[in-house]
Coordinates of C-alpha atoms and ligand atoms in Angstrom, one line a residue:
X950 CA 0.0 0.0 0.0
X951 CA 1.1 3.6 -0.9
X952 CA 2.6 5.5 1.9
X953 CA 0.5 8.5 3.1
X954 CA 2.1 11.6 4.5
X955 CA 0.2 13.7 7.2
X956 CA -2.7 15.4 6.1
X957 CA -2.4 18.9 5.7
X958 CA -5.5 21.6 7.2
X959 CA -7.2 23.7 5.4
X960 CA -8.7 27.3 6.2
X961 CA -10.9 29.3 4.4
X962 CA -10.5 33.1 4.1
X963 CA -13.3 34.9 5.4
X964 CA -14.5 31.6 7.4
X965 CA -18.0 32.8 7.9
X966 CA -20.8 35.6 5.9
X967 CA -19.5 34.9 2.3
X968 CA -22.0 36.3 -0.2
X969 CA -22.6 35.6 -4.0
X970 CA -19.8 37.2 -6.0
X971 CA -17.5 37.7 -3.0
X972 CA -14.1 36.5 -3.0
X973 CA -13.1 34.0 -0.7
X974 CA -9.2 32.0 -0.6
X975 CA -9.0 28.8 0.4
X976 CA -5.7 27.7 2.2
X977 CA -4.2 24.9 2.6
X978 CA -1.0 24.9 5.9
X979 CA 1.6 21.4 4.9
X980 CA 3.2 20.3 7.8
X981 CA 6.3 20.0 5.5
X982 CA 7.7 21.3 2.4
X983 CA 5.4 19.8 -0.9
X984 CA 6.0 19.8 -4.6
X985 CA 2.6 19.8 -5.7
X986 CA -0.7 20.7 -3.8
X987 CA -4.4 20.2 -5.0
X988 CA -7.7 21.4 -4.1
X989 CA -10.7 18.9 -4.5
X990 CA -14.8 20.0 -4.5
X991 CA -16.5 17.5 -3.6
X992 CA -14.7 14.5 -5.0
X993 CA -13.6 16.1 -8.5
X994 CA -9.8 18.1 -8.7
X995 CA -10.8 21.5 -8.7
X996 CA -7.4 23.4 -8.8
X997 CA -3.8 22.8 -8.1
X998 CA -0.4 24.1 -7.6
X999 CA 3.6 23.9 -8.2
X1000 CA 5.0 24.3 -4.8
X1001 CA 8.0 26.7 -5.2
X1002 CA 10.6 25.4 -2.5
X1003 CA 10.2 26.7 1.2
X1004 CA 6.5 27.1 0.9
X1005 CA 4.1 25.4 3.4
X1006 CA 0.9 27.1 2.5
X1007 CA -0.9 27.2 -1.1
X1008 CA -3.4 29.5 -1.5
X1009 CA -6.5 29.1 -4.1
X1010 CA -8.8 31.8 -4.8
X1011 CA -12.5 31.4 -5.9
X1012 CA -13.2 35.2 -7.5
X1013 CA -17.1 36.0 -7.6
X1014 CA -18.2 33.1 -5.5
X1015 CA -21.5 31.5 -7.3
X1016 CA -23.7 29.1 -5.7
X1017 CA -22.1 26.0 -7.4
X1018 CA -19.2 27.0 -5.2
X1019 CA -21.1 26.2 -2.3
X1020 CA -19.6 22.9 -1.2
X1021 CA -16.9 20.4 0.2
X1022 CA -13.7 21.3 0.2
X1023 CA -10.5 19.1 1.1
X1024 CA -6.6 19.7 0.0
X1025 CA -3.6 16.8 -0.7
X1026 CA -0.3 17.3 -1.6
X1027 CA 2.5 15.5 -3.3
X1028 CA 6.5 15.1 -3.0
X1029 CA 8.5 14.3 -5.6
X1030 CA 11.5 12.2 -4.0
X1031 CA 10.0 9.4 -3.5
X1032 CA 6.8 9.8 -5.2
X1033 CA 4.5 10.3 -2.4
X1034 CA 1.2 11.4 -1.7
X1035 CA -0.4 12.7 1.4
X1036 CA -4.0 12.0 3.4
X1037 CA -6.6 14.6 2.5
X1038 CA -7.2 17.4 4.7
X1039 CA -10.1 17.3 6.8
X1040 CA -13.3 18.8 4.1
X1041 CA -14.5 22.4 5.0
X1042 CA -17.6 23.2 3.5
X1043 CA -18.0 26.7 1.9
X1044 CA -21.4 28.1 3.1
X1045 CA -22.8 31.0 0.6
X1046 CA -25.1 33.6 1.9
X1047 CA -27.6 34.2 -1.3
X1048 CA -29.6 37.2 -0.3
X1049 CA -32.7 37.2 -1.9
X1050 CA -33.4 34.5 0.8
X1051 CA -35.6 36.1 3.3
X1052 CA -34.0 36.7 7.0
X1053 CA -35.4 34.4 9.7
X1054 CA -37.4 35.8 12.1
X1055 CA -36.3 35.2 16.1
X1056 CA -38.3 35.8 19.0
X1057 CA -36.9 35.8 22.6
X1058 CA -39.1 34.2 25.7
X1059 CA -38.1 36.6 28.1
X1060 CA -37.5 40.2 28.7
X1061 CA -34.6 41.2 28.5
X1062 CA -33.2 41.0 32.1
X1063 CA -33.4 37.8 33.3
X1064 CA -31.9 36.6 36.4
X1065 CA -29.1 33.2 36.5
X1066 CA -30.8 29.8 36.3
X1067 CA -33.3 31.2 34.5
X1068 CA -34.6 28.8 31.2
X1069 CA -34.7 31.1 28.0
X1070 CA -35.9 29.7 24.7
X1071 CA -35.3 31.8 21.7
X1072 CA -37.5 30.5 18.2
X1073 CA -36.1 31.2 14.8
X1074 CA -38.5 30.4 11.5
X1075 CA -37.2 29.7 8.0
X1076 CA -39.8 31.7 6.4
X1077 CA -40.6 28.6 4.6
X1078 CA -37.5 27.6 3.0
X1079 CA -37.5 24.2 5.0
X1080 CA -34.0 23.2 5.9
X1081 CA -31.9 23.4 8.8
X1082 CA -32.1 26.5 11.2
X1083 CA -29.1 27.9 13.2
X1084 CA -28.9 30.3 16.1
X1085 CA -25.5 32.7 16.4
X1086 CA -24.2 34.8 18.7
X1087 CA -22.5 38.2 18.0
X1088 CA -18.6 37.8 18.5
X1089 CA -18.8 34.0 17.9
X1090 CA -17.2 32.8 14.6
X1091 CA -19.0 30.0 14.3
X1092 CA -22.7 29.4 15.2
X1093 CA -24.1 27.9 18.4
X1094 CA -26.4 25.8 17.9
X1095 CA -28.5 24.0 14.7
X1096 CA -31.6 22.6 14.4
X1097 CA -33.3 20.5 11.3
X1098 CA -37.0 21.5 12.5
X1099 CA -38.1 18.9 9.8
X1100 CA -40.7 20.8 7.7
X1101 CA -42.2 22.7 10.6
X1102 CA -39.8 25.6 10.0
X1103 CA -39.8 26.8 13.3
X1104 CA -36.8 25.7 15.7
X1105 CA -36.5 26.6 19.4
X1106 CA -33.2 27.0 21.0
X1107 CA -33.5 26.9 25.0
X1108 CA -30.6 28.2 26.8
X1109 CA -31.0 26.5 30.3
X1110 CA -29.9 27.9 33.9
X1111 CA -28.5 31.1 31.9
X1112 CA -25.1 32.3 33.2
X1113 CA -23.9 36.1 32.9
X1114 CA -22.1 34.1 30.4
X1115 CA -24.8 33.9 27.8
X1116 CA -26.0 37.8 28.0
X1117 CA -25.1 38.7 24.0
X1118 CA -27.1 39.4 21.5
X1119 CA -28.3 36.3 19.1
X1120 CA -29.3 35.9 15.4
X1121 CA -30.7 33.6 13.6
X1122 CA -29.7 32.2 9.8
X1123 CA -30.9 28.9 7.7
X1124 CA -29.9 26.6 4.9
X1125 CA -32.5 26.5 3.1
X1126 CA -34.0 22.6 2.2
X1127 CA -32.7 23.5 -1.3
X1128 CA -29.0 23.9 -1.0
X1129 CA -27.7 22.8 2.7
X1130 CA -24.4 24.8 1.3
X1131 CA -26.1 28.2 1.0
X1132 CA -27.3 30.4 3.3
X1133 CA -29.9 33.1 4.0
X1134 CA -28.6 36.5 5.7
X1135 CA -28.5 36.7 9.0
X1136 CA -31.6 38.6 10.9
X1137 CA -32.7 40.4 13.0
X1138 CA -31.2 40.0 16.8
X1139 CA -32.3 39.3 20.1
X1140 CA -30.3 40.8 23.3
X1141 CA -30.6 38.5 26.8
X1142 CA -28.8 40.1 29.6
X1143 CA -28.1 37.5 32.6
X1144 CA -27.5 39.2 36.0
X1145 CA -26.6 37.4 38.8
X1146 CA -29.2 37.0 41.4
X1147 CA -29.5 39.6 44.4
X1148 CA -29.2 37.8 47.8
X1149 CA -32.1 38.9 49.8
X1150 CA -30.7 41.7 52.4
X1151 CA -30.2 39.8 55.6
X1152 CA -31.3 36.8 54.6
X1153 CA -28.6 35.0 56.9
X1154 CA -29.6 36.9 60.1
X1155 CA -33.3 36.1 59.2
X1156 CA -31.9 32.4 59.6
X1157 CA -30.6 32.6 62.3
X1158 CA -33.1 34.4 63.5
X1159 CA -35.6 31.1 62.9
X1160 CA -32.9 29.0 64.4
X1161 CA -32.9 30.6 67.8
X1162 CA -36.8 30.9 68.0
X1163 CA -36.6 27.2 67.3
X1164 CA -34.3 26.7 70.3
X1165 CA -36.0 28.9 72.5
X1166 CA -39.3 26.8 72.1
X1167 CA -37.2 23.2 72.4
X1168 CA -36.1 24.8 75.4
X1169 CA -39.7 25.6 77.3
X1170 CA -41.2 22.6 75.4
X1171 CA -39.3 20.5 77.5
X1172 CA -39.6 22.9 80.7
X1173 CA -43.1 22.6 80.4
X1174 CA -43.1 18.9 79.7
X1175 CA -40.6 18.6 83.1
X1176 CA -43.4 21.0 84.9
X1177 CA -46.5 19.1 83.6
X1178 CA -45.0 15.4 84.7
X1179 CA -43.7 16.8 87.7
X1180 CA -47.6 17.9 88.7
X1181 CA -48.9 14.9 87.5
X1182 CA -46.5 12.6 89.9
X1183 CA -47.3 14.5 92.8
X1184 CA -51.2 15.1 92.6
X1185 CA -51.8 11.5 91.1
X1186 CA -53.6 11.1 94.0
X1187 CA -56.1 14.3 93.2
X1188 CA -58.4 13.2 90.2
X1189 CA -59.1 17.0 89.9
X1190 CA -55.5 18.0 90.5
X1191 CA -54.2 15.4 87.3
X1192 CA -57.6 17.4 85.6
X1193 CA -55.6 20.7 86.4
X1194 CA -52.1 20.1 85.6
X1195 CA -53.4 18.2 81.9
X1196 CA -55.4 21.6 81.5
X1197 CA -52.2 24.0 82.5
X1198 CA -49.7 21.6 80.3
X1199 CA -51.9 22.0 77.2
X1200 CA -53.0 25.9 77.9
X1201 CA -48.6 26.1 78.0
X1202 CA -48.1 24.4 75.3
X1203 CA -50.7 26.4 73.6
X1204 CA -49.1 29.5 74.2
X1205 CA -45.8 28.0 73.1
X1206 CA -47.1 27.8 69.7
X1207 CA -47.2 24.2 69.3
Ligands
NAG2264 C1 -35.3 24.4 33.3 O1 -35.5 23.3 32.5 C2 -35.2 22.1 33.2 C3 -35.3 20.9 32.2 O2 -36.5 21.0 31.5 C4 -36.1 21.9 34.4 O3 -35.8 20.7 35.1 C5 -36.0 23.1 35.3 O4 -36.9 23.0 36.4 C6 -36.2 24.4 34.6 N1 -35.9 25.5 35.4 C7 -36.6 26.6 35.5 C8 -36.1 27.7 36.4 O5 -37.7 26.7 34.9

């Protein structure tokens, strides 16, 4: 069997929001010096390259991206000396934003503010286009979350037990059903600001507040009990007395809140 060198990785140039007719470089980082480097789409050679010596990375530039463009990618390269060939690059797909798809709408399930722990589901809808529906967040190259809502058009994304961590502001963009490699713009944006959860003022004395009532009353329960069998030892022999005492005990213990 052939001997395979390791694979190289490939990058594309912008990685994320590449529109129709937009420019976009596809690069492909050896991990050693190669003679000859080529980029495949989706099974068929699209493009190669003569290495000139010393150069690890081989760039290939799609001009005025079209929607045929919007696909797998993977890069090989060769070496001369012996004639050897390496693995193929991990496939990046190139995702196209065609704009005459609409925006998704997004709706958020809370107010703004919400406080940690808190469940938030934010909705997205494909405006009919089918396909699979994904939720970003600003200052995150790539996107959260996906869903394939399966027809329904409608996906919900719940964030559960928020953290200030996930206060941002989110957007929703789809695939449409048509071409999973194109997608629609990005829409309109939701903001969800987490804050952490006031402790209730003095809630710590309050407490320990409860504790020492509780103590208090253990305390006299058992005075009361002492009192009560005390009286009942020593009138046993006063049918009325025993009456008395049973009466006092329960009128106490009354009192005590018990
Ligand atoms: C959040 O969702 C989880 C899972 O459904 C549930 O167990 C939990 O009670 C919810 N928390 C709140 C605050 O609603």
């Amino acid at each position: 069997s052939p001997v395979l060198l390791p694979r190289p990785s490939l990058s594309l140039h912008p990685s994320q929001g590449v529109s129709l007719g937009d420019t976009v470089t596809l690069c492909c980082h050896m991990p050693r010096m190669a003679a000859w480097v080529e980029l495949h789409q989706d099974g068929l050679l699209r493009s190669y390259k003569d290495m000139d010596k010393h150069q690890v990375v081989a760039e290939f530039s799609l001009v005025c991206v079209k929607l045929e463009d919007a696909m797998k990618y993977w890069c090989q390269y060769r070496v001369l000396e012996p004639l050897w060939v390496s693995e193929k690059s991990v496939p990046i797909e190139l995702v196209v934003t065609d704009h005459p798809y609409s925006p998704p709408n997004i709706s958020i399930s809370h107010e703004q503010i919400v406080e940690v722990g808190t469940n938030v589901t934010i909705q997205c809808c494909s405006q009919g286009y089918g396909g699979i529906i994904f939720l970003h967040k600003d200052g995150h190259s790539a996107p959260l979350h996906h869903r394939d809502p399966r027809g329904g058009g409608t996906a919900s994304f719940t964030l559960f037990g928020v953290t200030p961590a996930d206060s941002g502001t989110y957007r929703c963009s789809y695939h449409p059903k048509a071409s999973l490699f194109v997608s629609s713009p990005l829409g309109d944006s939701v903001t969800l600001e987490v804050t952490p959860t006031p402790a209730p003022p003095g809630a710590e004395l309050v407490s320990r507040g409860n504790l020492v009532v509780a103590v208090v009353r253990g305390c006299a329960a058992a005075v009361i009990f002492g009192l009560g069998v005390f009286f009942v030892i020593d009138a046993r022999s006063l049918y009325g007395a025993l009456w008395g005492s049973v009466g006092l005990y329960g009128a106490l213990w009354g009192a005590m809140g018990f």
